[in-house]
């Protein structure tokens, strides 16, 4: 009997303990991956919301990304541009903020929605104009009750930076950089925004989207991008529609469709919160669950059943027209971002072009065979692509540039490249990862890409190990399988008037009430909240930085890098183009020079092997000579750099080519709207004589003896300067 009694007591004790545990803090489960440089925790809340966390105590701030796995490819075919437009509307508020009286505002918003449904189904132009007049009148009345830009005021109240969002084909992502002591307020605001969005200010925001679309019609790079996608993906939304949408659909929007879209996709089991910064993970997940845990999932989240693209068997040719200088683009199709093929493509792309020692770098850029040439991988969830682009020199045709680019692809297929570049690639991938780990934005964005592309985090962490095992034979086999002579798209960007450039006419809109002094109770609550202050830490030059001198008396300002194995070394000269306008040209010329015992190609290859790089940048008042890279190779990199500065050899042919290229680039710049706009701005601020005009003229360039430029390079270290060093 005693035994039974003791057993019963023990059972009661266990039950009581379990009950108390349940009443205490919730036990949040998370996954981790061994050897993860981010030491990431990945949680999944009960409603399906993913939460990615990595702690970085370097500064008391947190980068937050809220990613929704929906984008332009999810737009209904009859209302393209919807995902992007809704991104704009997410900043308009909820039933708690952005309004002075939601109960009075809602009937007006409902009427606006009804009128837009009538408007989009009406074809008679006079009737449409009359309906829009009704919409404008209703919107004017509704604006008396709204508080535009109150979301911005909320972010200002909590000290947020980088308030923004972006929409691609695969994701819509909302970004904030917040102080570490404002987590609770941030979560309260964001959860309300994602759970209780109210569509207001619709027709005025539509005007913004119209303008964005109109601007895109005059941006030649966007035209090339869209033409490339349409050629590679004729059966997939990547190619059949655009993120900004068609003009016809933008002119006939549907608030009802947008609301249905919001309810369908903006649900926790289709979202991820990605965080990097100074916080305690246990406290953070509790706050996230408190505010986001009540969001209702969508158990019937639709899956896109898209037709598989057929193999490309003959080059697909497209042409686009616009004011910019002519160029040519080539593109090959690959599987999606989470695939093994997309991973190998990253390596292949680096062998072709890495800015220093790729096949394109050494054989085209270094030898000045094109005005510019490069390639890069373009990764998306369902498919990826390799993009190659080139601009012709004076007198060169686009087909000549195309053939030069295809020639480098052929060398790749034939294995005509140094196997040592594979080891150099690994060093540079390591360097890029160190830079990624140094930035909260890059760390959090890594989470976003993994979530959107559906990759396993363990695969992300171990990518470097896998690609380090790739051999030259693997690369050659891959290139022969995917980079054929016949399975690519070619887009000729030609100069001329674009026949498709028909801008959307914007309707007349009555200016709305701004209500700048109005404040919602929600905003008052946030403004009045008490948080633990963050004590500022001020830089003390006498303690936080070391000041010393080199053996030959050059002043050095030094800060130890305790975060990673990257070094940055700068020789700083208090003279610039205002002192000598040939300095900029000398810096450009240095890119094409070797030494008495090394060719320019050998210099570039050696720097790339060490995962180090250099630049000489003359501004108006100062000249910055910079060297950076992996710390383990710093001594060798400095030695090579000093050797190049002291022993650069004149190359007259390279200088003659450089002059022609400089003049062609100046001519091309006059065709580019953004460059013209930048020069106009400089003119307004500084007048007719400014840094932008402090350049060598055509005659000065042509008459210049290149030895004078090399003498400037040789004599650089003879000028008074300082050294800035940040490294381990």
XYZ file of C-alpha atoms in Angstrom:
728
model
C 0.000 0.000 0.000
C 2.904 2.301 0.814
C 4.392 1.603 -2.605
C 1.157 2.508 -4.374
C 0.865 5.673 -2.298
C 4.412 6.751 -3.177
C 3.798 5.989 -6.862
C 0.602 8.079 -6.837
C 2.431 10.976 -5.148
C 5.208 10.768 -7.736
C 2.676 10.832 -10.574
C 0.930 13.885 -9.089
C 4.294 15.635 -8.736
C 5.160 14.963 -12.401
C 1.782 16.251 -13.567
C 2.065 19.371 -11.411
C 5.595 20.058 -12.717
C 4.440 19.657 -16.311
C 1.529 21.996 -15.637
C 3.838 24.643 -14.149
C 6.213 24.306 -17.116
C 3.328 24.937 -19.499
C 2.309 28.036 -17.564
C 5.833 29.463 -17.728
C 7.830 30.762 -20.726
C 7.089 28.918 -23.938
C 9.729 26.447 -25.086
C 10.523 27.558 -28.650
C 12.167 24.917 -30.789
C 14.686 25.930 -33.430
C 17.148 24.315 -35.824
C 20.835 25.042 -36.234
C 23.541 23.843 -38.616
C 27.051 22.763 -37.543
C 29.915 25.109 -38.539
C 27.452 27.847 -39.513
C 29.397 31.151 -39.606
C 26.153 32.993 -38.754
C 25.292 30.629 -35.885
C 21.743 30.989 -37.205
C 18.636 29.895 -35.358
C 15.667 29.010 -37.551
C 12.256 28.877 -35.881
C 8.827 27.944 -37.219
C 5.887 29.327 -35.234
C 2.672 27.357 -34.794
C 1.039 29.341 -37.618
C 3.860 28.480 -40.047
C 5.800 31.761 -39.841
C 9.540 31.227 -40.375
C 11.930 33.289 -38.235
C 15.649 33.406 -39.081
C 18.050 34.937 -36.540
C 21.759 35.705 -36.379
C 23.321 37.734 -33.567
C 25.881 40.442 -34.340
C 26.811 42.679 -31.391
C 29.002 45.100 -33.325
C 26.493 47.949 -33.046
C 23.192 48.323 -31.156
C 20.985 47.960 -34.222
C 19.013 45.209 -35.950
C 18.409 44.727 -39.653
C 14.905 43.380 -40.210
C 13.549 41.920 -43.438
C 9.983 40.630 -43.673
C 9.804 38.496 -46.803
C 6.582 37.311 -48.416
C 7.108 34.502 -50.913
C 5.033 36.145 -53.626
C 5.964 38.466 -56.462
C 5.407 39.361 -60.073
C 5.169 35.740 -61.202
C 2.089 35.327 -58.964
C 0.219 38.221 -60.574
C -3.003 37.094 -62.246
C -2.498 37.280 -66.014
C -5.364 39.790 -66.258
C -3.952 42.162 -63.573
C -0.175 42.160 -63.909
C 1.794 44.567 -61.718
C -0.446 43.731 -58.756
C 2.325 42.468 -56.415
C 4.390 45.609 -56.941
C 1.411 47.906 -56.572
C 0.351 46.251 -53.337
C 3.893 46.719 -51.988
C 3.261 50.483 -52.294
C -0.113 50.175 -50.564
C 1.413 48.379 -47.562
C 2.758 51.772 -46.452
C -0.686 53.393 -46.287
C -1.650 52.154 -42.831
C -4.258 49.987 -41.133
C -7.533 50.475 -39.298
C -5.381 51.656 -36.343
C -2.943 54.088 -37.957
C -3.028 56.202 -41.091
C -6.558 57.264 -40.195
C -8.280 59.763 -37.913
C -11.578 57.873 -37.872
C -11.675 54.508 -39.600
C -15.397 53.953 -38.969
C -16.199 57.147 -40.913
C -13.510 56.493 -43.541
C -14.468 52.884 -44.371
C -17.776 53.603 -46.208
C -15.942 56.011 -48.501
C -13.181 53.476 -49.163
C -15.816 50.838 -49.965
C -17.469 53.189 -52.471
C -14.090 53.893 -54.098
C -13.540 50.146 -54.467
C -16.969 49.699 -56.095
C -16.371 52.565 -58.519
C -13.014 51.129 -59.605
C -14.732 47.817 -60.414
C -17.188 49.692 -62.644
C -14.370 51.778 -64.134
C -12.202 48.803 -65.155
C -15.120 47.137 -66.976
C -16.154 50.304 -68.834
C -14.728 50.912 -72.305
C -16.434 54.147 -73.362
C -13.913 56.966 -72.869
C -16.482 59.591 -71.835
C -18.102 57.229 -69.323
C -14.677 56.300 -67.927
C -13.825 59.969 -67.470
C -17.077 60.551 -65.572
C -16.508 57.518 -63.326
C -12.981 58.681 -62.563
C -14.366 62.055 -61.600
C -16.577 60.262 -59.048
C -13.565 58.297 -57.802
C -11.579 61.517 -57.488
C -14.398 63.203 -55.529
C -14.791 60.254 -53.152
C -11.015 60.073 -52.683
C -10.918 63.770 -51.855
C -13.532 63.252 -49.130
C -11.740 60.168 -47.800
C -8.456 62.069 -47.649
C -9.976 64.399 -45.040
C -9.995 61.437 -42.668
C -6.664 59.814 -43.557
C -3.182 60.603 -42.272
C -0.739 60.156 -45.164
C 2.792 59.064 -44.317
C 1.953 58.078 -40.753
C 3.943 54.879 -41.239
C 7.025 57.047 -41.827
C 6.251 58.939 -38.615
C 6.049 55.626 -36.737
C 9.447 54.591 -38.078
C 10.892 57.996 -37.179
C 9.483 57.617 -33.663
C 11.391 54.360 -33.122
C 14.581 55.579 -34.829
C 14.397 53.285 -37.850
C 16.618 53.717 -40.907
C 16.353 52.313 -44.415
C 12.562 52.181 -44.545
C 11.887 50.542 -47.892
C 10.554 47.553 -49.791
C 11.158 45.790 -53.085
C 9.243 43.439 -55.356
C 10.835 40.914 -57.697
C 9.313 37.996 -59.564
C 9.676 35.698 -56.529
C 9.383 37.855 -53.408
C 8.082 41.062 -51.875
C 10.316 42.159 -49.014
C 9.930 44.954 -46.428
C 13.063 46.370 -44.822
C 13.827 48.322 -41.646
C 17.021 48.938 -39.692
C 15.935 49.534 -36.071
C 17.629 50.384 -32.766
C 18.159 47.335 -30.548
C 15.853 48.738 -27.839
C 12.822 49.123 -30.144
C 12.060 45.477 -30.905
C 8.664 45.483 -29.168
C 7.442 48.648 -30.903
C 8.731 47.434 -34.281
C 6.935 44.096 -33.888
C 3.710 45.802 -32.801
C 3.710 48.098 -35.846
C 4.673 45.431 -38.375
C 2.225 42.816 -37.116
C -0.597 45.358 -37.339
C 0.479 46.278 -40.856
C 0.536 42.668 -42.054
C -2.691 41.653 -40.304
C -4.880 44.737 -40.759
C -3.811 46.449 -43.973
C -6.243 49.068 -45.298
C -6.103 50.169 -48.935
C -6.344 53.950 -48.929
C -4.874 56.695 -51.085
C -5.335 54.275 -53.975
C -5.625 56.637 -56.933
C -2.799 58.939 -55.824
C -0.467 55.980 -55.299
C -1.508 54.721 -58.710
C -0.091 57.943 -60.134
C 3.276 57.021 -58.551
C 3.161 53.566 -60.131
C 2.230 55.134 -63.498
C 5.313 57.326 -63.271
C 7.523 54.364 -62.360
C 6.205 52.484 -65.400
C 6.684 55.529 -67.644
C 10.274 55.919 -66.463
C 10.957 52.229 -67.159
C 9.949 52.744 -70.790
C 12.933 55.075 -71.273
C 15.478 52.962 -69.365
C 17.429 50.965 -71.922
C 18.958 48.490 -69.415
C 15.441 47.511 -68.269
C 14.387 47.002 -71.879
C 17.342 44.660 -72.437
C 16.542 42.796 -69.213
C 12.877 42.324 -70.117
C 13.714 41.302 -73.696
C 16.174 38.723 -72.340
C 13.588 37.203 -70.024
C 10.951 37.109 -72.729
C 13.370 35.234 -75.020
C 14.500 32.701 -72.400
C 11.116 32.108 -70.731
C 8.318 32.225 -73.338
C 5.996 30.043 -71.189
C 6.858 31.272 -67.699
C 5.746 34.531 -66.018
C 9.447 35.520 -65.885
C 9.112 36.096 -69.618
C 5.394 36.508 -70.273
C 4.802 39.404 -67.860
C 6.775 42.059 -66.007
C 6.908 43.004 -62.340
C 5.691 46.531 -63.139
C 2.796 45.162 -65.200
C 1.338 46.176 -68.536
C 0.030 49.660 -69.221
C -3.440 48.306 -69.928
C -3.635 46.571 -66.544
C -2.264 49.581 -64.657
C -4.965 51.713 -66.266
C -7.666 49.303 -65.085
C -6.798 48.375 -61.492
C -8.961 46.352 -59.133
C -8.958 46.989 -55.390
C -11.055 43.838 -55.005
C -8.393 41.715 -56.743
C -5.696 43.289 -54.584
C -7.627 42.496 -51.391
C -8.071 38.878 -52.485
C -4.367 38.699 -53.307
C -3.484 40.083 -49.857
C -5.696 37.534 -48.076
C -4.316 34.680 -50.143
C -0.561 35.322 -50.033
C 0.179 37.628 -47.068
C -0.193 34.821 -44.551
C 2.305 33.539 -41.952
C 2.881 30.174 -43.647
C 4.123 32.141 -46.685
C 6.299 34.627 -44.776
C 9.700 34.822 -43.095
C 11.101 37.346 -40.648
C 14.866 37.596 -41.147
C 16.892 39.329 -38.434
C 20.545 40.186 -37.902
C 21.952 42.380 -35.155
C 22.228 43.028 -31.442
C 19.504 41.060 -29.631
C 18.856 38.086 -27.385
C 17.298 35.299 -29.512
C 15.145 33.926 -26.681
C 13.627 37.338 -25.960
C 13.292 38.121 -29.666
C 11.326 34.985 -30.552
C 8.959 35.592 -27.636
C 8.238 39.124 -28.901
C 7.782 37.934 -32.491
C 5.390 35.206 -31.343
C 3.474 37.669 -29.139
C 2.660 39.939 -32.075
C 2.832 37.703 -35.152
C 1.663 34.440 -33.592
C -2.005 35.370 -33.961
C -1.800 35.828 -37.757
C -4.016 33.262 -39.448
C -2.370 30.874 -41.936
C -3.825 29.921 -45.288
C -4.078 26.113 -45.401
C -4.985 26.306 -49.093
C -1.957 28.280 -50.255
C -1.976 27.812 -54.035
C 0.945 26.345 -55.959
C 1.777 27.625 -59.399
C 1.582 24.878 -61.988
C 3.726 26.336 -64.725
C 4.603 24.711 -68.028
C 8.213 23.591 -68.318
C 10.293 25.532 -70.822
C 11.384 23.610 -73.918
C 15.078 23.366 -74.839
C 16.449 26.194 -76.983
C 17.887 24.694 -80.177
C 18.710 27.799 -82.181
C 19.762 31.306 -81.079
C 16.784 33.535 -80.228
C 17.321 37.057 -81.545
C 15.680 40.205 -80.145
C 16.195 43.914 -80.759
C 15.438 46.850 -78.496
C 15.781 50.544 -79.249
C 16.510 53.576 -77.142
C 18.723 56.651 -76.671
C 21.644 54.947 -74.876
C 24.797 53.802 -76.672
C 24.593 50.457 -78.483
C 25.393 47.188 -76.709
C 24.825 43.475 -77.093
C 23.703 40.873 -74.550
C 23.837 37.068 -74.581
C 21.990 34.809 -72.145
C 21.753 31.077 -71.411
C 19.027 29.393 -69.334
C 19.731 27.238 -66.243
C 17.739 25.539 -63.458
C 16.595 27.512 -60.391
C 18.650 29.127 -57.643
C 18.528 26.186 -55.210
C 19.799 23.692 -57.803
C 23.246 22.132 -58.073
C 23.535 23.645 -61.553
C 22.993 27.204 -60.271
C 25.754 26.607 -57.714
C 28.223 25.467 -60.382
C 27.146 28.422 -62.525
C 28.495 30.753 -59.805
C 31.953 29.210 -60.301
C 31.690 29.186 -64.098
C 30.711 32.853 -64.083
C 33.788 33.726 -62.000
C 36.062 31.870 -64.430
C 34.611 33.891 -67.285
C 34.561 37.238 -65.466
C 35.581 38.327 -61.980
C 36.759 41.886 -62.552
C 40.434 40.907 -62.431
C 41.545 37.594 -63.917
C 38.654 35.890 -65.701
C 38.778 34.950 -69.371
C 36.843 38.084 -70.326
C 38.995 40.232 -68.008
C 42.314 39.030 -69.398
C 41.463 38.394 -73.031
C 39.011 41.207 -73.788
C 39.183 43.981 -71.168
C 42.930 43.855 -70.472
C 43.717 43.624 -74.174
C 41.242 46.446 -74.883
C 39.300 44.477 -77.487
C 35.914 45.909 -76.405
C 34.841 49.111 -74.722
C 33.449 46.982 -71.889
C 32.538 43.338 -71.380
C 31.294 41.323 -68.435
C 29.015 38.493 -67.353
C 27.093 37.526 -64.235
C 24.662 34.859 -63.022
C 21.047 35.918 -62.570
C 19.405 33.626 -60.015
C 15.655 33.247 -59.538
C 13.618 30.574 -57.789
C 12.379 28.651 -60.813
C 15.174 29.322 -63.291
C 18.567 31.004 -63.474
C 20.472 32.554 -66.357
C 23.992 33.503 -67.338
C 24.055 37.037 -68.731
C 26.937 38.356 -70.870
C 27.076 41.928 -72.118
C 29.464 44.017 -74.149
C 29.800 47.503 -75.621
C 31.632 48.173 -78.888
C 34.697 50.341 -79.359
C 34.658 53.131 -81.913
C 34.065 51.562 -85.350
C 33.298 48.094 -83.918
C 30.031 46.311 -84.716
C 27.738 44.573 -82.245
C 28.282 41.277 -84.044
C 32.039 41.634 -83.595
C 31.484 42.087 -79.845
C 29.116 39.100 -79.839
C 31.741 36.909 -81.546
C 34.405 37.968 -79.038
C 32.130 37.013 -76.128
C 31.240 33.674 -77.721
C 34.961 33.091 -78.252
C 35.566 33.222 -74.493
C 32.700 30.766 -73.917
C 34.315 28.436 -76.464
C 37.617 28.615 -74.566
C 35.732 27.579 -71.441
C 34.181 24.605 -73.246
C 37.588 23.602 -74.612
C 39.234 23.862 -71.202
C 41.473 26.675 -72.432
C 41.954 28.237 -68.990
C 44.442 27.898 -66.142
C 43.261 25.355 -63.558
C 44.786 27.551 -60.831
C 41.839 29.920 -61.216
C 39.674 27.363 -59.367
C 41.803 27.768 -56.238
C 41.801 31.539 -56.722
C 38.000 31.432 -56.964
C 37.784 29.699 -53.591
C 39.942 32.403 -51.986
C 37.663 35.062 -53.439
C 34.496 33.239 -52.377
C 35.977 33.155 -48.850
C 36.639 36.889 -49.052
C 33.096 37.593 -50.263
C 31.690 35.536 -47.408
C 33.743 37.542 -44.901
C 32.313 40.756 -46.344
C 28.821 39.247 -46.138
C 29.320 38.334 -42.477
C 30.422 41.894 -41.740
C 27.074 43.404 -42.762
C 23.735 42.940 -41.002
C 21.981 43.676 -44.277
C 23.929 41.005 -46.167
C 23.447 38.456 -43.377
C 19.676 38.986 -43.220
C 19.394 39.020 -47.006
C 21.137 35.632 -47.137
C 18.216 34.313 -45.061
C 15.710 35.935 -47.419
C 17.240 34.283 -50.486
C 17.331 30.867 -48.802
C 13.678 31.166 -47.755
C 12.442 32.407 -51.128
C 14.417 29.879 -53.171
C 13.494 26.998 -50.861
C 17.076 25.952 -50.165
C 18.084 24.013 -47.073
C 20.155 26.192 -44.722
C 22.689 23.373 -44.331
C 23.254 23.506 -48.097
C 23.838 27.262 -47.894
C 26.382 26.849 -45.088
C 28.286 24.058 -46.858
C 28.332 25.589 -50.325
C 31.999 26.585 -50.090
C 33.003 23.017 -49.248
C 31.124 21.651 -52.248
C 32.440 24.087 -54.831
C 36.002 23.660 -53.545
C 35.805 20.050 -54.748
C 34.973 21.020 -58.340
C 37.675 20.096 -60.855
C 38.569 21.509 -64.235
C 36.986 18.436 -65.824
C 33.721 19.199 -63.960
C 33.699 22.777 -65.265
C 34.441 21.762 -68.863
C 31.718 19.079 -68.815
C 29.230 21.576 -67.358
C 30.103 24.217 -69.970
C 29.671 21.736 -72.812
C 26.293 20.635 -71.443
C 24.771 24.081 -70.844
C 26.722 26.689 -72.837
C 26.283 25.520 -76.389
C 26.639 27.522 -79.591
C 22.918 27.274 -80.284
C 20.996 27.465 -76.986
C 21.244 31.147 -76.121
C 19.345 34.385 -76.608
C 20.961 37.445 -78.147
C 19.605 40.953 -77.602
C 20.866 43.809 -79.744
C 20.442 47.164 -78.016
C 20.365 49.626 -80.918
C 20.064 53.380 -81.014
C 16.792 54.791 -82.251
C 13.242 55.600 -81.308
C 11.442 52.836 -79.464
C 8.126 52.058 -81.201
C 6.762 50.657 -77.923
C 7.457 53.801 -75.907
C 3.885 54.939 -75.321
C 3.581 56.474 -71.896
C 0.496 56.166 -69.738
C -1.553 59.361 -69.670
C -2.146 60.233 -66.033
C -5.684 61.352 -65.127
C -6.367 64.691 -63.483
C -6.329 64.315 -59.698
C -7.575 66.808 -57.134
C -4.863 67.466 -54.528
C -5.713 65.544 -51.361
C -5.691 66.678 -47.733
C -2.316 66.006 -46.112
C -3.417 66.412 -42.476
C 0.207 66.851 -41.457
C -0.583 67.674 -37.822
C -3.018 64.805 -37.267
C -1.889 61.921 -35.053
C -3.604 58.600 -34.520
C -3.847 57.109 -30.985
C -1.640 54.283 -32.290
C 1.178 56.717 -33.105
C 0.715 58.524 -29.764
C 1.083 55.198 -27.991
C 4.334 54.420 -29.810
C 5.711 57.926 -29.253
C 4.888 57.711 -25.532
C 6.341 54.245 -24.988
C 9.269 53.896 -22.600
C 12.303 51.887 -23.741
C 15.668 51.285 -22.122
C 17.970 54.012 -23.491
C 21.009 53.017 -25.532
C 24.060 54.760 -24.138
C 26.043 56.336 -26.986
C 29.684 55.338 -27.391
C 31.807 58.153 -28.777
C 35.043 57.661 -30.665
C 38.102 58.651 -28.658
C 40.999 59.125 -31.075
C 43.546 58.840 -28.276
C 42.212 55.453 -27.112
C 40.291 53.854 -29.969
C 42.802 54.520 -32.740
C 46.545 54.008 -32.689
C 48.739 56.699 -34.186
C 52.243 55.680 -35.163
C 54.854 56.158 -37.881
C 56.528 53.873 -40.373
C 60.289 53.419 -40.362
C 60.627 56.260 -42.858
C 58.370 58.588 -40.906
C 55.008 58.268 -42.699
C 52.099 58.857 -40.254
C 49.816 55.850 -39.748
C 46.307 55.820 -38.295
C 45.519 52.250 -37.223
C 42.469 50.401 -35.958
C 42.615 46.683 -35.293
C 39.980 44.554 -37.011
C 38.816 42.014 -34.429
C 35.802 40.845 -36.474
C 37.323 38.982 -39.412
C 40.409 38.386 -41.552
C 40.014 41.293 -43.970
C 42.523 44.133 -44.220
C 42.062 47.563 -45.768
C 45.078 49.776 -46.420
C 44.816 53.322 -47.805
C 47.575 55.710 -48.842
C 45.937 59.123 -48.559
C 47.360 62.077 -50.501
C 46.095 65.613 -49.943
C 46.099 66.383 -53.639
C 43.690 65.479 -56.392
C 42.445 66.397 -59.840
C 42.286 70.064 -58.834
C 46.052 69.922 -58.381
C 46.743 67.757 -61.426
C 43.920 66.836 -63.793
C 46.047 64.110 -65.391
C 45.912 62.033 -62.189
C 42.609 60.419 -63.152
C 43.959 59.354 -66.523
C 47.130 58.012 -64.881
C 44.969 55.892 -62.563
C 43.046 54.485 -65.553
C 46.312 53.805 -67.402
C 47.728 51.848 -64.444
C 45.057 49.165 -65.037
C 46.779 48.244 -68.325
C 50.401 48.261 -67.180
C 52.805 45.539 -66.100
C 56.292 45.677 -64.601
C 59.725 44.908 -66.059
C 59.211 41.191 -65.289
C 55.405 40.770 -65.197
C 52.765 41.314 -67.870
C 49.576 43.187 -66.939
C 47.715 39.867 -67.150
C 50.158 38.263 -64.702
C 49.760 41.171 -62.258
C 45.957 40.887 -62.342
C 46.041 37.089 -62.023
C 48.369 37.249 -59.027
C 46.194 39.761 -57.186
C 43.127 37.620 -57.861
C 44.937 34.487 -56.663
C 45.618 36.242 -53.356
C 41.992 37.468 -53.111
C 43.303 41.035 -52.967
C 42.611 44.065 -55.107
C 43.858 47.618 -55.545
C 42.471 50.888 -56.831
C 43.715 54.419 -57.346
C 40.958 56.988 -57.002
C 41.685 60.704 -57.436
C 38.885 62.997 -56.218
C 38.945 66.773 -56.547
C 40.989 67.397 -53.396
C 42.479 64.021 -52.471
C 43.886 60.858 -54.014
C 43.122 57.481 -52.435
C 45.407 54.557 -53.195
C 43.648 51.533 -51.726
C 44.594 47.906 -51.197
C 42.367 45.319 -49.538
C 41.700 41.603 -49.271
C 42.488 38.480 -47.258
C 44.795 39.312 -44.373
C 46.885 36.165 -44.817
C 48.066 37.526 -48.179
C 48.595 41.132 -47.103
C 52.444 41.139 -47.080
C 52.635 39.626 -50.580
C 49.895 41.967 -51.857
C 51.689 45.069 -50.508
C 54.964 43.913 -52.050
C 53.354 43.389 -55.450
C 51.474 46.679 -55.277
C 54.555 48.679 -54.289
C 56.412 46.948 -57.108
C 53.737 47.956 -59.608
C 53.775 51.592 -58.447
C 57.574 51.751 -58.616
C 58.162 49.690 -61.762
C 55.127 50.228 -64.031
C 56.259 50.102 -67.656
C 55.036 52.325 -70.476
C 52.788 50.633 -73.031
C 52.197 53.025 -75.926
C 49.683 50.805 -77.706
C 47.634 50.456 -74.516
C 47.644 54.238 -74.076
C 46.487 54.865 -77.672
C 43.643 52.389 -77.122
C 42.794 53.984 -73.762
C 42.477 57.436 -75.327
C 40.092 56.138 -77.984
C 38.039 54.339 -75.330
C 37.886 57.428 -73.086
C 36.613 59.523 -75.990
C 34.047 56.858 -76.969
C 32.800 56.638 -73.355
C 32.425 60.418 -73.231
C 30.431 60.299 -76.449
C 28.265 57.467 -75.080
C 27.726 59.332 -71.797
C 26.016 62.154 -73.682
C 23.374 59.634 -74.803
C 22.568 58.490 -71.259
C 19.766 60.337 -69.462
C 21.005 59.681 -65.933
C 24.555 60.838 -66.694
C 23.219 64.009 -68.299
C 20.999 64.591 -65.275
C 24.001 64.127 -62.960
C 26.078 66.638 -64.937
C 23.234 69.146 -64.908
C 22.974 68.798 -61.140
C 26.720 69.353 -60.773
C 26.458 72.426 -63.000
C 23.646 73.886 -60.887
C 25.515 73.290 -57.613
C 29.057 74.252 -58.633
C 28.724 76.345 -61.792
C 30.370 75.938 -65.206
C 33.824 75.209 -63.731
C 33.559 72.086 -61.597
C 35.116 68.677 -60.973
C 33.180 67.154 -63.877
C 34.881 69.538 -66.332
C 38.332 69.267 -64.768
C 39.406 66.638 -67.292
C 42.046 66.335 -69.985
C 40.630 67.584 -73.281
C 40.694 65.486 -76.438
C 43.747 67.397 -77.653
C 45.524 67.003 -74.299
C 44.805 63.283 -74.258
C 46.020 62.826 -77.815
C 49.187 64.885 -77.334
C 50.061 63.384 -73.938
C 53.279 61.354 -73.775
C 52.288 58.229 -71.788
C 55.673 58.373 -70.064
C 54.381 61.480 -68.243
C 51.542 59.422 -66.769
C 53.899 56.616 -65.735
C 56.201 59.194 -64.120
C 53.244 60.358 -62.039
C 52.644 56.769 -60.923
C 56.319 56.236 -60.084
C 56.473 59.498 -58.162
C 53.275 59.011 -56.198
C 54.925 57.658 -53.064
C 57.352 60.567 -53.130
C 54.537 62.967 -52.271
C 53.598 63.630 -48.668
C 50.886 61.224 -47.570
C 49.352 59.315 -44.670
C 48.480 55.661 -44.236
C 45.131 54.433 -42.893
C 45.109 50.778 -41.856
C 42.270 48.595 -40.624
C 43.083 44.922 -40.262
C 43.818 42.004 -37.949
